[in-house]
Amino acid sequence: MRRFTNLQTDLLRTFVTVADLRSYTETGSVLGRTQPAISLQIKRLEEIAGSKLVEIHGKQIELTPEGQTLLGYAREILRLNDRAVANLQQAAFLGTLRIGLPVDYSIDYFQSIIARFSADNPAVLLDIRCDWSRKLLSALHVDDLDMTIAVTDTMPAPHVSIYWSERPVWACARDHRIDPDKPLKIIAHPQGCPYRKRMIDALNSEGRDWRVSFESLGVSALQKAVLHGMGVTALTKKTLLPGMRILTPSDGFPQLSKLHVGLFYKHVKMSDAALRLIEQITDEVSTFRLPTRTRAG
């Protein structure tokens, strides 16, 4: 008969808090325990898991690959535990949620999820910020946001709960003609955008001339510029519009590298209302037909 190993939720909560705060002292302060007690709990979890989970280099705390793997599952276990307790105790979902949505991704999809949540939970006040992914992640880091959707180049990343991968595609207007004797006209977000970087890297690797013909912060402006025939851009398939066509290697456009989209939050900061919204987003993403969906560590 198979022998099951039980991961205790109090140990997992300590582990997730250490992963979020990267400090045994701060974790102890948040959880009401001493620093030595936190260290003992991490060691106990490592004994149960049978793996080294945390490494300390000077004052720097890092997760091992096994720790990264456990982290995503730990967040999920704690989220389900806390939601079960809240439901059993019939907790009222109150307070204000500060949510970040990226201008460099499909905002509409997540706005619809949040709108349904707001309609079902009128006592919860929502403070939604739309900005660049890198700025949203910085805001989460300094506790100016409770949760955010963000695009990153690499995964896993700090505070990510789940993530999925998408490969952007080249797009232009259906009747747009590209002059092979002139530099390719690119429609792009400003410097720092992962889509822009992928386009430029791909073109430079093939030695193709290009110039930025239209630049805007918002994806809707880029979409309109494409439809008006002002050049080509990189979009995810969810942000393609009628009247656009995809450009492929057979058209002379190299495949673009994948980008990663994730749901980020600090579990130690989560209210019952936040956990409920996270559950709703997680459930929706489960049916979101994308190439990769991963519990992140």
Tab-separated table of N, CA, C and O in Angstrom, residues 81-173:
chain	number	residue	atom	x	y	z
A	81	ASN	N	-7.295	26.093	1.369
A	81	ASN	CA	-7.532	26.000	2.810
A	81	ASN	C	-8.229	27.253	3.329
A	81	ASN	O	-9.246	27.176	4.045
A	82	ASP	N	-7.685	28.410	2.951
A	82	ASP	CA	-8.227	29.664	3.475
A	82	ASP	C	-9.612	29.964	2.915
A	82	ASP	O	-10.468	30.522	3.600
A	83	ARG	N	-9.841	29.582	1.648
A	83	ARG	CA	-11.170	29.777	1.071
A	83	ARG	C	-12.186	28.848	1.724
A	83	ARG	O	-13.327	29.237	1.976
A	84	ALA	N	-11.775	27.611	2.034
A	84	ALA	CA	-12.677	26.668	2.699
A	84	ALA	C	-13.072	27.192	4.074
A	84	ALA	O	-14.251	27.167	4.454
A	85	VAL	N	-12.089	27.697	4.824
A	85	VAL	CA	-12.370	28.239	6.154
A	85	VAL	C	-13.299	29.442	6.057
A	85	VAL	O	-14.265	29.574	6.817
A	86	ALA	N	-13.026	30.335	5.082
A	86	ALA	CA	-13.863	31.523	4.917
A	86	ALA	C	-15.301	31.142	4.589
A	86	ALA	O	-16.253	31.716	5.118
A	87	ASN	N	-15.485	30.152	3.728
A	87	ASN	CA	-16.833	29.727	3.359
A	87	ASN	C	-17.548	29.065	4.523
A	87	ASN	O	-18.743	29.299	4.761
A	88	LEU	N	-16.833	28.216	5.252
A	88	LEU	CA	-17.442	27.534	6.394
A	88	LEU	C	-17.843	28.525	7.482
A	88	LEU	O	-18.839	28.340	8.172
A	89	GLN	N	-17.050	29.577	7.633
A	89	GLN	CA	-17.352	30.589	8.646
A	89	GLN	C	-18.245	31.688	8.085
A	89	GLN	O	-18.533	32.661	8.769
A	90	GLN	N	-18.665	31.506	6.817
A	90	GLN	CA	-19.533	32.477	6.136
A	90	GLN	C	-18.967	33.892	6.230
A	90	GLN	O	-19.641	34.851	6.606
A	91	ALA	N	-17.683	33.999	5.890
A	91	ALA	CA	-17.001	35.288	5.962
A	91	ALA	C	-17.615	36.286	4.978
A	91	ALA	O	-17.988	35.937	3.863
A	92	ALA	N	-17.734	37.505	5.416
A	92	ALA	CA	-18.200	38.568	4.535
A	92	ALA	C	-17.022	39.060	3.693
A	92	ALA	O	-15.927	39.257	4.209
A	93	PHE	N	-17.253	39.210	2.416
A	93	PHE	CA	-16.193	39.663	1.534
A	93	PHE	C	-16.259	41.183	1.444
A	93	PHE	O	-17.132	41.744	0.765
A	94	LEU	N	-15.341	41.821	2.158
A	94	LEU	CA	-15.341	43.272	2.286
A	94	LEU	C	-13.966	43.816	1.932
A	94	LEU	O	-13.023	43.074	1.686
A	95	GLY	N	-13.856	45.148	1.965
A	95	GLY	CA	-12.555	45.775	1.803
A	95	GLY	C	-12.318	46.287	0.396
A	95	GLY	O	-13.207	46.307	-0.456
A	96	THR	N	-11.082	46.720	0.173
A	96	THR	CA	-10.667	47.258	-1.124
A	96	THR	C	-9.587	46.368	-1.718
A	96	THR	O	-8.650	45.970	-1.031
A	97	LEU	N	-9.731	46.049	-2.990
A	97	LEU	CA	-8.734	45.266	-3.710
A	97	LEU	C	-8.049	46.151	-4.740
A	97	LEU	O	-8.719	46.797	-5.553
A	98	ARG	N	-6.730	46.172	-4.690
A	98	ARG	CA	-5.948	46.945	-5.652
A	98	ARG	C	-5.380	45.960	-6.679
A	98	ARG	O	-4.551	45.120	-6.348
A	99	ILE	N	-5.834	46.091	-7.904
A	99	ILE	CA	-5.553	45.097	-8.935
A	99	ILE	C	-4.825	45.751	-10.102
A	99	ILE	O	-5.198	46.843	-10.551
A	100	GLY	N	-3.794	45.075	-10.588
A	100	GLY	CA	-3.060	45.567	-11.736
A	100	GLY	C	-3.391	44.774	-12.996
A	100	GLY	O	-3.468	43.549	-12.958
A	101	LEU	N	-3.606	45.469	-14.103
A	101	LEU	CA	-3.836	44.836	-15.403
A	101	LEU	C	-2.850	45.419	-16.404
A	101	LEU	O	-2.663	46.633	-16.462
A	102	PRO	N	-2.225	44.586	-17.219
A	102	PRO	CA	-1.170	45.075	-18.115
A	102	PRO	C	-1.708	45.656	-19.417
A	102	PRO	O	-2.559	45.057	-20.071
A	103	VAL	N	-1.181	46.822	-19.798
A	103	VAL	CA	-1.586	47.412	-21.075
A	103	VAL	C	-0.976	46.637	-22.241
A	103	VAL	O	-1.407	46.798	-23.382
A	104	ASP	N	0.033	45.786	-21.953
A	104	ASP	CA	0.702	45.038	-23.014
A	104	ASP	C	0.156	43.616	-23.134
A	104	ASP	O	0.859	42.696	-23.532
A	105	TYR	N	-1.108	43.449	-22.758
A	105	TYR	CA	-1.744	42.145	-22.908
A	105	TYR	C	-3.239	42.373	-23.113
A	105	TYR	O	-3.699	43.501	-23.216
A	106	SER	N	-4.003	41.268	-23.139
A	106	SER	CA	-5.437	41.357	-23.401
A	106	SER	C	-6.190	41.766	-22.137
A	106	SER	O	-6.658	40.928	-21.368
A	107	ILE	N	-6.293	43.068	-21.926
A	107	ILE	CA	-6.961	43.576	-20.724
A	107	ILE	C	-8.435	43.179	-20.693
A	107	ILE	O	-8.990	42.844	-19.645
A	108	ASP	N	-9.100	43.214	-21.860
A	108	ASP	CA	-10.541	42.967	-21.921
A	108	ASP	C	-10.929	41.646	-21.277
A	108	ASP	O	-11.950	41.541	-20.585
A	109	TYR	N	-10.120	40.610	-21.514
A	109	TYR	CA	-10.430	39.281	-20.988
A	109	TYR	C	-10.517	39.305	-19.465
A	109	TYR	O	-11.462	38.779	-18.872
A	110	PHE	N	-9.555	39.953	-18.818
A	110	PHE	CA	-9.532	39.977	-17.360
A	110	PHE	C	-10.498	41.009	-16.798
A	110	PHE	O	-11.023	40.836	-15.698
A	111	GLN	N	-10.753	42.068	-17.551
A	111	GLN	CA	-11.758	43.034	-17.104
A	111	GLN	C	-13.125	42.371	-16.957
A	111	GLN	O	-13.872	42.673	-16.024
A	112	SER	N	-13.445	41.466	-17.871
A	112	SER	CA	-14.750	40.806	-17.807
A	112	SER	C	-14.837	39.907	-16.575
A	112	SER	O	-15.892	39.831	-15.928
A	113	ILE	N	-13.746	39.237	-16.225
A	113	ILE	CA	-13.732	38.412	-15.007
A	113	ILE	C	-13.947	39.288	-13.777
A	113	ILE	O	-14.757	38.978	-12.889
A	114	ILE	N	-13.195	40.387	-13.717
A	114	ILE	CA	-13.276	41.274	-12.558
A	114	ILE	C	-14.644	41.937	-12.473
A	114	ILE	O	-15.188	42.141	-11.379
A	115	ALA	N	-15.244	42.253	-13.617
A	115	ALA	CA	-16.586	42.862	-13.618
A	115	ALA	C	-17.612	41.900	-13.023
A	115	ALA	O	-18.498	42.312	-12.261
A	116	ARG	N	-17.511	40.608	-13.382
A	116	ARG	CA	-18.442	39.620	-12.804
A	116	ARG	C	-18.223	39.488	-11.304
A	116	ARG	O	-19.181	39.382	-10.524
A	117	PHE	N	-16.953	39.501	-10.886
A	117	PHE	CA	-16.649	39.433	-9.454
A	117	PHE	C	-17.261	40.632	-8.731
A	117	PHE	O	-17.857	40.491	-7.654
A	118	SER	N	-17.116	41.810	-9.307
A	118	SER	CA	-17.648	43.028	-8.691
A	118	SER	C	-19.163	42.965	-8.567
A	118	SER	O	-19.735	43.368	-7.543
A	119	ALA	N	-19.840	42.446	-9.594
A	119	ALA	CA	-21.301	42.344	-9.550
A	119	ALA	C	-21.763	41.379	-8.470
A	119	ALA	O	-22.779	41.598	-7.814
A	120	ASP	N	-20.980	40.291	-8.263
A	120	ASP	CA	-21.343	39.291	-7.259
A	120	ASP	C	-20.941	39.700	-5.845
A	120	ASP	O	-21.449	39.133	-4.870
A	121	ASN	N	-20.006	40.670	-5.730
A	121	ASN	CA	-19.496	41.076	-4.417
A	121	ASN	C	-19.510	42.608	-4.315
A	121	ASN	O	-18.452	43.250	-4.285
A	122	PRO	N	-20.706	43.208	-4.248
A	122	PRO	CA	-20.809	44.667	-4.278
A	122	PRO	C	-20.162	45.365	-3.087
A	122	PRO	O	-19.882	46.571	-3.160
A	123	ALA	N	-19.911	44.640	-1.997
A	123	ALA	CA	-19.299	45.274	-0.823
A	123	ALA	C	-17.789	45.427	-0.963
A	123	ALA	O	-17.150	46.096	-0.145
A	124	VAL	N	-17.223	44.805	-1.990
A	124	VAL	CA	-15.780	44.904	-2.217
A	124	VAL	C	-15.506	46.072	-3.162
A	124	VAL	O	-16.050	46.138	-4.263
A	125	LEU	N	-14.671	46.991	-2.722
A	125	LEU	CA	-14.284	48.121	-3.552
A	125	LEU	C	-13.072	47.731	-4.385
A	125	LEU	O	-12.119	47.151	-3.877
A	126	LEU	N	-13.103	48.051	-5.663
A	126	LEU	CA	-12.007	47.700	-6.561
A	126	LEU	C	-11.248	48.949	-6.984
A	126	LEU	O	-11.838	49.957	-7.362
A	127	ASP	N	-9.936	48.851	-6.917
A	127	ASP	CA	-9.044	49.915	-7.368
A	127	ASP	C	-8.149	49.286	-8.438
A	127	ASP	O	-7.201	48.565	-8.128
A	128	ILE	N	-8.470	49.527	-9.709
A	128	ILE	CA	-7.802	48.848	-10.820
A	128	ILE	C	-6.825	49.803	-11.502
A	128	ILE	O	-7.185	50.930	-11.859
A	129	ARG	N	-5.594	49.334	-11.670
A	129	ARG	CA	-4.560	50.133	-12.329
A	129	ARG	C	-4.093	49.413	-13.596
A	129	ARG	O	-3.702	48.248	-13.541
A	130	CYS	N	-4.118	50.106	-14.713
A	130	CYS	CA	-3.609	49.565	-15.975
A	130	CYS	C	-2.278	50.245	-16.289
A	130	CYS	O	-2.208	51.474	-16.336
A	131	ASP	N	-1.249	49.430	-16.473
A	131	ASP	CA	0.080	49.999	-16.678
A	131	ASP	C	0.969	48.941	-17.325
A	131	ASP	O	0.529	47.829	-17.606
A	132	TRP	N	2.222	49.298	-17.544
A	132	TRP	CA	3.188	48.339	-18.046
A	132	TRP	C	3.400	47.232	-17.036
A	132	TRP	O	3.376	47.460	-15.819
A	133	SER	N	3.638	46.028	-17.513
A	133	SER	CA	3.828	44.886	-16.621
A	133	SER	C	4.951	45.127	-15.616
A	133	SER	O	4.820	44.825	-14.425
A	134	ARG	N	6.071	45.662	-16.086
A	134	ARG	CA	7.214	45.863	-15.183
A	134	ARG	C	6.867	46.843	-14.063
A	134	ARG	O	7.330	46.688	-12.928
A	135	LYS	N	6.026	47.859	-14.375
A	135	LYS	CA	5.624	48.813	-13.341
A	135	LYS	C	4.636	48.176	-12.358
A	135	LYS	O	4.667	48.456	-11.160
A	136	LEU	N	3.764	47.315	-12.872
A	136	LEU	CA	2.806	46.638	-11.997
A	136	LEU	C	3.525	45.702	-11.036
A	136	LEU	O	3.178	45.625	-9.849
A	137	LEU	N	4.526	44.986	-11.521
A	137	LEU	CA	5.281	44.082	-10.650
A	137	LEU	C	6.062	44.860	-9.597
A	137	LEU	O	6.180	44.423	-8.452
A	138	SER	N	6.586	46.025	-9.972
A	138	SER	CA	7.274	46.871	-8.991
A	138	SER	C	6.307	47.365	-7.928
A	138	SER	O	6.639	47.416	-6.737
A	139	ALA	N	5.088	47.718	-8.340
A	139	ALA	CA	4.072	48.175	-7.395
A	139	ALA	C	3.671	47.053	-6.441
A	139	ALA	O	3.459	47.284	-5.243
A	140	LEU	N	3.564	45.830	-6.952
A	140	LEU	CA	3.255	44.691	-6.086
A	140	LEU	C	4.373	44.476	-5.074
A	140	LEU	O	4.114	44.203	-3.896
A	141	HIS	N	5.604	44.616	-5.525
A	141	HIS	CA	6.762	44.380	-4.661
A	141	HIS	C	6.755	45.310	-3.454
A	141	HIS	O	7.128	44.911	-2.344
A	142	VAL	N	6.327	46.574	-3.659
A	142	VAL	CA	6.329	47.543	-2.559
A	142	VAL	C	4.944	47.667	-1.923
A	142	VAL	O	4.664	48.632	-1.206
A	143	ASP	N	4.059	46.680	-2.208
A	143	ASP	CA	2.730	46.602	-1.585
A	143	ASP	C	1.788	47.722	-2.000
A	143	ASP	O	0.858	48.070	-1.263
A	144	ASP	N	1.981	48.282	-3.197
A	144	ASP	CA	1.025	49.253	-3.731
A	144	ASP	C	-0.106	48.559	-4.482
A	144	ASP	O	-1.092	49.198	-4.852
A	145	LEU	N	0.033	47.262	-4.735
A	145	LEU	CA	-1.008	46.442	-5.334
A	145	LEU	C	-1.174	45.176	-4.512
A	145	LEU	O	-0.222	44.695	-3.882
A	146	ASP	N	-2.392	44.622	-4.541
A	146	ASP	CA	-2.646	43.353	-3.863
A	146	ASP	C	-2.386	42.169	-4.793
A	146	ASP	O	-1.964	41.107	-4.341
A	147	MET	N	-2.663	42.365	-6.075
A	147	MET	CA	-2.444	41.305	-7.062
A	147	MET	C	-2.324	41.949	-8.431
A	147	MET	O	-2.775	43.081	-8.640
A	148	THR	N	-1.719	41.231	-9.350
A	148	THR	CA	-1.619	41.767	-10.709
A	148	THR	C	-1.475	40.646	-11.722
A	148	THR	O	-0.965	39.568	-11.399
A	149	ILE	N	-1.970	40.896	-12.915
A	149	ILE	CA	-1.625	40.090	-14.084
A	149	ILE	C	-0.454	40.806	-14.750
A	149	ILE	O	-0.470	42.031	-14.866
A	150	ALA	N	0.569	40.078	-15.169
A	150	ALA	CA	1.732	40.726	-15.777
A	150	ALA	C	2.403	39.804	-16.778
A	150	ALA	O	2.316	38.575	-16.668
A	151	VAL	N	3.074	40.423	-17.736
A	151	VAL	CA	3.847	39.716	-18.761
A	151	VAL	C	5.321	39.776	-18.379
A	151	VAL	O	5.822	40.838	-17.997
A	152	THR	N	6.016	38.646	-18.463
A	152	THR	CA	7.443	38.620	-18.161
A	152	THR	C	8.176	37.799	-19.218
A	152	THR	O	7.573	37.018	-19.958
A	153	ASP	N	9.486	37.979	-19.255
A	153	ASP	CA	10.313	37.215	-20.188
A	153	ASP	C	10.662	35.837	-19.653
A	153	ASP	O	10.873	34.899	-20.421
A	154	THR	N	10.765	35.720	-18.332
A	154	THR	CA	11.210	34.451	-17.738
A	154	THR	C	10.259	34.009	-16.633
A	154	THR	O	9.640	34.821	-15.960
A	155	MET	N	10.171	32.719	-16.464
A	155	MET	CA	9.411	32.098	-15.389
A	155	MET	C	10.215	30.914	-14.852
A	155	MET	O	10.980	30.304	-15.600
A	156	PRO	N	10.009	30.568	-13.552
A	156	PRO	CA	9.130	31.223	-12.577
A	156	PRO	C	9.697	32.565	-12.123
A	156	PRO	O	10.883	32.833	-12.291
A	157	ALA	N	8.818	33.391	-11.568
A	157	ALA	CA	9.194	34.723	-11.105
A	157	ALA	C	8.627	34.922	-9.703
A	157	ALA	O	7.680	34.227	-9.304
A	158	PRO	N	9.188	35.852	-8.917
A	158	PRO	CA	8.700	36.072	-7.553
A	158	PRO	C	7.206	36.389	-7.512
A	158	PRO	O	6.707	37.159	-8.328
A	159	HIS	N	6.508	35.760	-6.575
A	159	HIS	CA	5.101	36.010	-6.270
A	159	HIS	C	4.124	35.495	-7.327
A	159	HIS	O	2.940	35.785	-7.254
A	160	VAL	N	4.592	34.723	-8.299
A	160	VAL	CA	3.678	34.209	-9.314
A	160	VAL	C	2.945	32.984	-8.776
A	160	VAL	O	3.539	32.137	-8.111
A	161	SER	N	1.651	32.919	-9.032
A	161	SER	CA	0.838	31.785	-8.596
A	161	SER	C	0.672	30.788	-9.735
A	161	SER	O	1.007	29.619	-9.614
A	162	ILE	N	0.123	31.240	-10.838
A	162	ILE	CA	0.025	30.423	-12.041
A	162	ILE	C	0.507	31.262	-13.218
A	162	ILE	O	0.482	32.496	-13.161
A	163	TYR	N	0.950	30.591	-14.258
A	163	TYR	CA	1.329	31.324	-15.461
A	163	TYR	C	1.098	30.458	-16.679
A	163	TYR	O	0.966	29.248	-16.592
A	164	TRP	N	1.030	31.105	-17.819
A	164	TRP	CA	0.850	30.401	-19.079
A	164	TRP	C	1.727	31.092	-20.120
A	164	TRP	O	2.143	32.246	-19.942
A	165	SER	N	2.022	30.388	-21.190
A	165	SER	CA	2.914	30.904	-22.217
A	165	SER	C	2.158	31.107	-23.529
A	165	SER	O	1.263	30.334	-23.858
A	166	GLU	N	2.524	32.151	-24.229
A	166	GLU	CA	1.942	32.433	-25.539
A	166	GLU	C	3.047	32.850	-26.494
A	166	GLU	O	4.014	33.504	-26.099
A	167	ARG	N	2.890	32.481	-27.759
A	167	ARG	CA	3.826	32.923	-28.774
A	167	ARG	C	3.172	34.040	-29.585
A	167	ARG	O	2.192	33.790	-30.295
A	168	PRO	N	3.685	35.260	-29.497
A	168	PRO	CA	3.116	36.339	-30.313
A	168	PRO	C	3.269	36.033	-31.804
A	168	PRO	O	4.155	35.284	-32.207
A	169	VAL	N	2.391	36.631	-32.591
A	169	VAL	CA	2.452	36.441	-34.044
A	169	VAL	C	2.613	37.806	-34.713
A	169	VAL	O	2.196	38.834	-34.182
A	170	TRP	N	3.247	37.784	-35.872
A	170	TRP	CA	3.323	38.991	-36.691
A	170	TRP	C	1.947	39.263	-37.303
A	170	TRP	O	1.265	38.338	-37.745
A	171	ALA	N	1.543	40.518	-37.351
A	171	ALA	CA	0.234	40.853	-37.912
A	171	ALA	C	0.308	42.145	-38.705
A	171	ALA	O	1.086	43.060	-38.388
A	172	CYS	N	-0.503	42.210	-39.738
A	172	CYS	CA	-0.637	43.435	-40.527
A	172	CYS	C	-2.073	43.508	-41.034
A	172	CYS	O	-2.866	42.583	-40.822
A	173	ALA	N	-2.420	44.593	-41.700
A	173	ALA	CA	-3.756	44.712	-42.295
A	173	ALA	C	-3.893	43.695	-43.424
A	173	ALA	O	-2.908	43.310	-44.070
